Amino acid sequence: MGEYGVAPGQCVAIIWDSSSPVEALKDLVDKIQALVGANNRVFVENINQLSQSAHRESSFDVILSGVVPGSTAQHSAEVLAEIARILKPGGRVLLKEPVVTESGKNSRIKTAAKLPTALTLSGLVGVKELQKEALTPEEAQSVQEHLGYQGNDLLIVQIEGRKPNFEVGSSSQLKLSFSKKPGPSGKPSVDPATAKLWTLSANDMNDEEMDLLDSDELLDSEDLKKPDPSSLRAPSCKDMGKKKACKNCTCGLAEELEQEKKSSQPKSACGNCYLGDAFRCASCPYLGMPAFKPGEKILLKENQLHDA
């Protein structure tokens, strides 16, 4: 196993964020590529575009996130859930993240105690802390710039976890028997004390000490009013603040988004499309094209016009 627990022939994903220095990212990709071999089995994904990368379930043996030197990536619950989804059963994830020693000072930064819990809740097992150390001056400056935190109680934690050795959603039949021994009549026997407890007799209904509620008294005048039809109409996707249209959308949001997509120009979401395929997201419109200079005008075919 290599420095990052990577073995030859494995499929590896490296997840980076805007705080990751470009040169350090390149060096890490080259190092991991040398460990796994020359079969181009190293994928690079931006943490903010991970859920849109369209990777299939159980795609990677190892996922490295936030391990780029100088990176101060924060892993949300959505990111951790996506990592667990694309990790193979038994696969390993290694991540680094800045944490605080006390809660309440910055809601964006987890405490050292909450980070392992977050990995466990995402579906990973065998979660354990490997290393905890103080931030370098460069990392402290990065936290201040990207997370807006200036406290002196920050630490960098390196932690790992594994995906269980079964696929998400898999099932197994349990051999359990709840049958009871039949009585003389062939039917399951019933405990007389239990039967008496759940039996309501006529004498119980005539008990003067028992107060029965009139169901009509439970309704007031407001409950008897006929509702306004407009209040029963489901709100549209746009009224609910949704950015994506529902399946079989009928409110017009799907057509509006489609029109915006046709009229918009491709825009890089990660800012590293010019570096080449090794640094491009899976949905990048520049995939397959050679590296180019930042700001250089690139002509794309009409079937390539989609957001990176």
PDB file of C-alpha atoms in Angstrom, residues 133-300:
ATOM      1  CA  GLU A 133      -2.239  18.598  14.239  1.00  0.00           C
ATOM      2  CA  ALA A 134      -2.090  22.382  14.325  1.00  0.00           C
ATOM      3  CA  LEU A 135      -2.587  24.369  11.135  1.00  0.00           C
ATOM      4  CA  THR A 136       0.364  25.737   9.229  1.00  0.00           C
ATOM      5  CA  PRO A 137       0.406  29.542   8.699  1.00  0.00           C
ATOM      6  CA  GLU A 138      -0.669  28.966   5.083  1.00  0.00           C
ATOM      7  CA  GLU A 139      -3.610  26.777   6.150  1.00  0.00           C
ATOM      8  CA  ALA A 140      -4.666  29.281   8.825  1.00  0.00           C
ATOM      9  CA  GLN A 141      -4.644  32.031   6.196  1.00  0.00           C
ATOM     10  CA  SER A 142      -6.723  29.834   3.860  1.00  0.00           C
ATOM     11  CA  VAL A 143      -9.311  29.213   6.605  1.00  0.00           C
ATOM     12  CA  GLN A 144      -9.560  32.949   7.203  1.00  0.00           C
ATOM     13  CA  GLU A 145     -10.025  33.675   3.482  1.00  0.00           C
ATOM     14  CA  HIS A 146     -12.446  30.880   2.583  1.00  0.00           C
ATOM     15  CA  LEU A 147     -14.300  30.233   5.860  1.00  0.00           C
ATOM     16  CA  GLY A 148     -14.047  33.635   7.549  1.00  0.00           C
ATOM     17  CA  TYR A 149     -12.642  32.227  10.806  1.00  0.00           C
ATOM     18  CA  GLN A 150      -9.765  33.816  12.707  1.00  0.00           C
ATOM     19  CA  GLY A 151      -9.703  31.817  15.955  1.00  0.00           C
ATOM     20  CA  ASN A 152      -6.605  30.153  17.356  1.00  0.00           C
ATOM     21  CA  ASP A 153      -8.364  26.909  18.332  1.00  0.00           C
ATOM     22  CA  LEU A 154      -8.213  25.289  14.891  1.00  0.00           C
ATOM     23  CA  LEU A 155      -6.785  21.850  14.158  1.00  0.00           C
ATOM     24  CA  ILE A 156      -6.427  19.761  11.009  1.00  0.00           C
ATOM     25  CA  VAL A 157      -7.858  16.255  11.445  1.00  0.00           C
ATOM     26  CA  GLN A 158      -7.096  13.331   9.153  1.00  0.00           C
ATOM     27  CA  ILE A 159      -9.749  10.626   9.360  1.00  0.00           C
ATOM     28  CA  GLU A 160     -10.685   7.482   7.469  1.00  0.00           C
ATOM     29  CA  GLY A 161     -13.707   5.243   7.034  1.00  0.00           C
ATOM     30  CA  ARG A 162     -14.880   2.334   4.924  1.00  0.00           C
ATOM     31  CA  LYS A 163     -18.042   1.429   3.108  1.00  0.00           C
ATOM     32  CA  PRO A 164     -19.715  -1.741   4.441  1.00  0.00           C
ATOM     33  CA  ASN A 165     -19.131  -4.917   2.435  1.00  0.00           C
ATOM     34  CA  PHE A 166     -22.599  -4.785   0.910  1.00  0.00           C
ATOM     35  CA  GLU A 167     -24.381  -2.565  -1.563  1.00  0.00           C
ATOM     36  CA  VAL A 168     -26.724   0.190  -0.432  1.00  0.00           C
ATOM     37  CA  GLY A 169     -30.316  -1.075  -0.667  1.00  0.00           C
ATOM     38  CA  SER A 170     -29.385  -4.761  -0.596  1.00  0.00           C
ATOM     39  CA  SER A 171     -31.608  -7.084   1.433  1.00  0.00           C
ATOM     40  CA  SER A 172     -31.387 -10.469   3.082  1.00  0.00           C
ATOM     41  CA  GLN A 173     -34.181 -12.691   4.333  1.00  0.00           C
ATOM     42  CA  LEU A 174     -34.319 -13.216   8.097  1.00  0.00           C
ATOM     43  CA  LYS A 175     -35.434 -16.625   9.290  1.00  0.00           C
ATOM     44  CA  LEU A 176     -37.685 -15.701  12.194  1.00  0.00           C
ATOM     45  CA  SER A 177     -40.703 -17.589  13.474  1.00  0.00           C
ATOM     46  CA  PHE A 178     -43.485 -15.837  15.397  1.00  0.00           C
ATOM     47  CA  SER A 179     -46.007 -18.681  15.172  1.00  0.00           C
ATOM     48  CA  LYS A 180     -47.684 -19.894  18.330  1.00  0.00           C
ATOM     49  CA  LYS A 181     -48.604 -23.422  19.219  1.00  0.00           C
ATOM     50  CA  PRO A 182     -52.205 -24.215  18.175  1.00  0.00           C
ATOM     51  CA  GLY A 183     -54.838 -24.952  20.786  1.00  0.00           C
ATOM     52  CA  PRO A 184     -57.301 -27.865  20.857  1.00  0.00           C
ATOM     53  CA  SER A 185     -59.413 -26.254  18.104  1.00  0.00           C
ATOM     54  CA  GLY A 186     -56.445 -25.958  15.784  1.00  0.00           C
ATOM     55  CA  LYS A 187     -56.195 -22.168  16.227  1.00  0.00           C
ATOM     56  CA  PRO A 188     -53.325 -20.455  18.046  1.00  0.00           C
ATOM     57  CA  SER A 189     -53.981 -20.353  21.779  1.00  0.00           C
ATOM     58  CA  VAL A 190     -54.650 -16.973  23.415  1.00  0.00           C
ATOM     59  CA  ASP A 191     -53.733 -16.020  26.956  1.00  0.00           C
ATOM     60  CA  PRO A 192     -57.096 -15.511  28.822  1.00  0.00           C
ATOM     61  CA  ALA A 193     -55.671 -12.578  30.797  1.00  0.00           C
ATOM     62  CA  THR A 194     -54.647 -10.859  27.576  1.00  0.00           C
ATOM     63  CA  ALA A 195     -58.027 -11.464  25.965  1.00  0.00           C
ATOM     64  CA  LYS A 196     -59.831 -10.022  28.999  1.00  0.00           C
ATOM     65  CA  LEU A 197     -57.649  -6.928  28.971  1.00  0.00           C
ATOM     66  CA  TRP A 198     -58.721  -6.053  25.405  1.00  0.00           C
ATOM     67  CA  THR A 199     -62.395  -6.995  25.727  1.00  0.00           C
ATOM     68  CA  LEU A 200     -65.045  -4.285  26.209  1.00  0.00           C
ATOM     69  CA  SER A 201     -68.362  -5.599  27.509  1.00  0.00           C
ATOM     70  CA  ALA A 202     -71.845  -4.036  27.618  1.00  0.00           C
ATOM     71  CA  ASN A 203     -71.454  -3.509  31.363  1.00  0.00           C
ATOM     72  CA  ASP A 204     -68.394  -1.379  30.705  1.00  0.00           C
ATOM     73  CA  MET A 205     -70.408   0.838  28.334  1.00  0.00           C
ATOM     74  CA  ASN A 206     -73.118   1.371  30.968  1.00  0.00           C
ATOM     75  CA  ASP A 207     -70.667   2.332  33.645  1.00  0.00           C
ATOM     76  CA  GLU A 208     -71.778   5.733  35.079  1.00  0.00           C
ATOM     77  CA  GLU A 209     -68.194   6.647  35.835  1.00  0.00           C
ATOM     78  CA  MET A 210     -67.186   6.369  32.189  1.00  0.00           C
ATOM     79  CA  ASP A 211     -67.418   9.668  30.264  1.00  0.00           C
ATOM     80  CA  LEU A 212     -67.956   9.357  26.524  1.00  0.00           C
ATOM     81  CA  LEU A 213     -67.093  12.252  24.203  1.00  0.00           C
ATOM     82  CA  ASP A 214     -69.537  13.548  21.631  1.00  0.00           C
ATOM     83  CA  SER A 215     -67.643  13.612  18.314  1.00  0.00           C
ATOM     84  CA  ASP A 216     -69.646  16.659  17.151  1.00  0.00           C
ATOM     85  CA  GLU A 217     -68.284  18.678  20.057  1.00  0.00           C
ATOM     86  CA  LEU A 218     -64.759  18.210  18.738  1.00  0.00           C
ATOM     87  CA  LEU A 219     -65.546  20.383  15.687  1.00  0.00           C
ATOM     88  CA  ASP A 220     -65.837  24.159  15.874  1.00  0.00           C
ATOM     89  CA  SER A 221     -67.371  26.590  13.371  1.00  0.00           C
ATOM     90  CA  GLU A 222     -64.098  26.996  11.463  1.00  0.00           C
ATOM     91  CA  ASP A 223     -63.904  23.261  10.821  1.00  0.00           C
ATOM     92  CA  LEU A 224     -67.374  23.277   9.222  1.00  0.00           C
ATOM     93  CA  LYS A 225     -66.578  26.025   6.695  1.00  0.00           C
ATOM     94  CA  LYS A 226     -66.047  25.033   3.067  1.00  0.00           C
ATOM     95  CA  PRO A 227     -62.401  25.666   2.102  1.00  0.00           C
ATOM     96  CA  ASP A 228     -61.445  28.159  -0.604  1.00  0.00           C
ATOM     97  CA  PRO A 229     -60.516  26.225  -3.798  1.00  0.00           C
ATOM     98  CA  SER A 230     -57.465  28.450  -4.315  1.00  0.00           C
ATOM     99  CA  SER A 231     -56.053  27.341  -0.957  1.00  0.00           C
ATOM    100  CA  LEU A 232     -56.181  23.712  -2.077  1.00  0.00           C
ATOM    101  CA  ARG A 233     -54.134  24.323  -5.233  1.00  0.00           C
ATOM    102  CA  ALA A 234     -50.579  23.022  -5.000  1.00  0.00           C
ATOM    103  CA  PRO A 235     -47.940  25.785  -5.323  1.00  0.00           C
ATOM    104  CA  SER A 236     -45.732  25.848  -8.403  1.00  0.00           C
ATOM    105  CA  CYS A 237     -42.073  24.832  -8.306  1.00  0.00           C
ATOM    106  CA  LYS A 238     -41.012  28.484  -8.579  1.00  0.00           C
ATOM    107  CA  ASP A 239     -43.293  29.555  -5.701  1.00  0.00           C
ATOM    108  CA  MET A 240     -41.608  26.958  -3.498  1.00  0.00           C
ATOM    109  CA  GLY A 241     -38.172  28.335  -4.341  1.00  0.00           C
ATOM    110  CA  LYS A 242     -37.067  25.253  -6.263  1.00  0.00           C
ATOM    111  CA  LYS A 243     -34.203  25.566  -8.741  1.00  0.00           C
ATOM    112  CA  LYS A 244     -35.050  22.310 -10.517  1.00  0.00           C
ATOM    113  CA  ALA A 245     -38.331  21.342 -12.112  1.00  0.00           C
ATOM    114  CA  CYS A 246     -40.247  18.335 -10.807  1.00  0.00           C
ATOM    115  CA  LYS A 247     -40.669  15.223 -12.920  1.00  0.00           C
ATOM    116  CA  ASN A 248     -43.611  15.720 -15.333  1.00  0.00           C
ATOM    117  CA  CYS A 249     -43.605  19.450 -14.456  1.00  0.00           C
ATOM    118  CA  THR A 250     -46.832  21.264 -15.401  1.00  0.00           C
ATOM    119  CA  CYS A 251     -46.178  24.743 -13.976  1.00  0.00           C
ATOM    120  CA  GLY A 252     -43.891  25.893 -16.808  1.00  0.00           C
ATOM    121  CA  LEU A 253     -40.635  25.895 -14.847  1.00  0.00           C
ATOM    122  CA  ALA A 254     -39.184  23.055 -16.930  1.00  0.00           C
ATOM    123  CA  GLU A 255     -39.723  24.985 -20.174  1.00  0.00           C
ATOM    124  CA  GLU A 256     -38.284  28.153 -18.634  1.00  0.00           C
ATOM    125  CA  LEU A 257     -35.136  26.373 -17.456  1.00  0.00           C
ATOM    126  CA  GLU A 258     -34.731  24.695 -20.826  1.00  0.00           C
ATOM    127  CA  GLN A 259     -34.938  28.056 -22.587  1.00  0.00           C
ATOM    128  CA  GLU A 260     -32.350  29.553 -20.225  1.00  0.00           C
ATOM    129  CA  LYS A 261     -30.063  26.589 -20.854  1.00  0.00           C
ATOM    130  CA  LYS A 262     -30.263  27.075 -24.639  1.00  0.00           C
ATOM    131  CA  SER A 263     -29.547  30.803 -24.431  1.00  0.00           C
ATOM    132  CA  SER A 264     -26.698  30.553 -21.896  1.00  0.00           C
ATOM    133  CA  GLN A 265     -23.025  30.175 -22.727  1.00  0.00           C
ATOM    134  CA  PRO A 266     -20.877  27.457 -21.131  1.00  0.00           C
ATOM    135  CA  LYS A 267     -19.336  28.643 -17.872  1.00  0.00           C
ATOM    136  CA  SER A 268     -16.685  26.919 -15.822  1.00  0.00           C
ATOM    137  CA  ALA A 269     -17.890  26.123 -12.302  1.00  0.00           C
ATOM    138  CA  CYS A 270     -14.493  25.016 -10.987  1.00  0.00           C
ATOM    139  CA  GLY A 271     -12.126  27.385 -12.818  1.00  0.00           C
ATOM    140  CA  ASN A 272      -9.667  24.681 -13.839  1.00  0.00           C
ATOM    141  CA  CYS A 273     -11.038  23.562 -17.205  1.00  0.00           C
ATOM    142  CA  TYR A 274      -8.022  25.058 -18.985  1.00  0.00           C
ATOM    143  CA  LEU A 275      -5.612  22.647 -17.206  1.00  0.00           C
ATOM    144  CA  GLY A 276      -6.677  19.577 -19.198  1.00  0.00           C
ATOM    145  CA  ASP A 277      -8.850  16.467 -18.780  1.00  0.00           C
ATOM    146  CA  ALA A 278      -7.161  15.349 -15.534  1.00  0.00           C
ATOM    147  CA  PHE A 279      -8.538  18.454 -13.775  1.00  0.00           C
ATOM    148  CA  ARG A 280     -11.970  18.650 -15.454  1.00  0.00           C
ATOM    149  CA  CYS A 281     -15.265  17.519 -13.927  1.00  0.00           C
ATOM    150  CA  ALA A 282     -17.136  14.602 -15.503  1.00  0.00           C
ATOM    151  CA  SER A 283     -19.737  17.017 -16.939  1.00  0.00           C
ATOM    152  CA  CYS A 284     -17.171  19.513 -18.340  1.00  0.00           C
ATOM    153  CA  PRO A 285     -17.932  20.611 -21.947  1.00  0.00           C
ATOM    154  CA  TYR A 286     -14.179  20.796 -22.637  1.00  0.00           C
ATOM    155  CA  LEU A 287     -13.599  17.045 -22.054  1.00  0.00           C
ATOM    156  CA  GLY A 288     -11.418  15.577 -24.791  1.00  0.00           C
ATOM    157  CA  MET A 289      -9.966  18.947 -25.793  1.00  0.00           C
ATOM    158  CA  PRO A 290      -6.320  19.910 -25.185  1.00  0.00           C
ATOM    159  CA  ALA A 291      -5.350  22.288 -22.400  1.00  0.00           C
ATOM    160  CA  PHE A 292      -5.564  26.006 -23.227  1.00  0.00           C
ATOM    161  CA  LYS A 293      -4.572  29.337 -21.734  1.00  0.00           C
ATOM    162  CA  PRO A 294      -6.893  31.037 -19.206  1.00  0.00           C
ATOM    163  CA  GLY A 295      -9.159  33.494 -21.003  1.00  0.00           C
ATOM    164  CA  GLU A 296      -8.505  31.993 -24.425  1.00  0.00           C
ATOM    165  CA  LYS A 297     -11.668  31.825 -26.571  1.00  0.00           C
ATOM    166  CA  ILE A 298     -12.653  28.225 -27.312  1.00  0.00           C
ATOM    167  CA  LEU A 299     -15.302  27.312 -29.881  1.00  0.00           C
ATOM    168  CA  LEU A 300     -17.590  24.448 -28.879  1.00  0.00           C
TER     169      LEU A 300
END
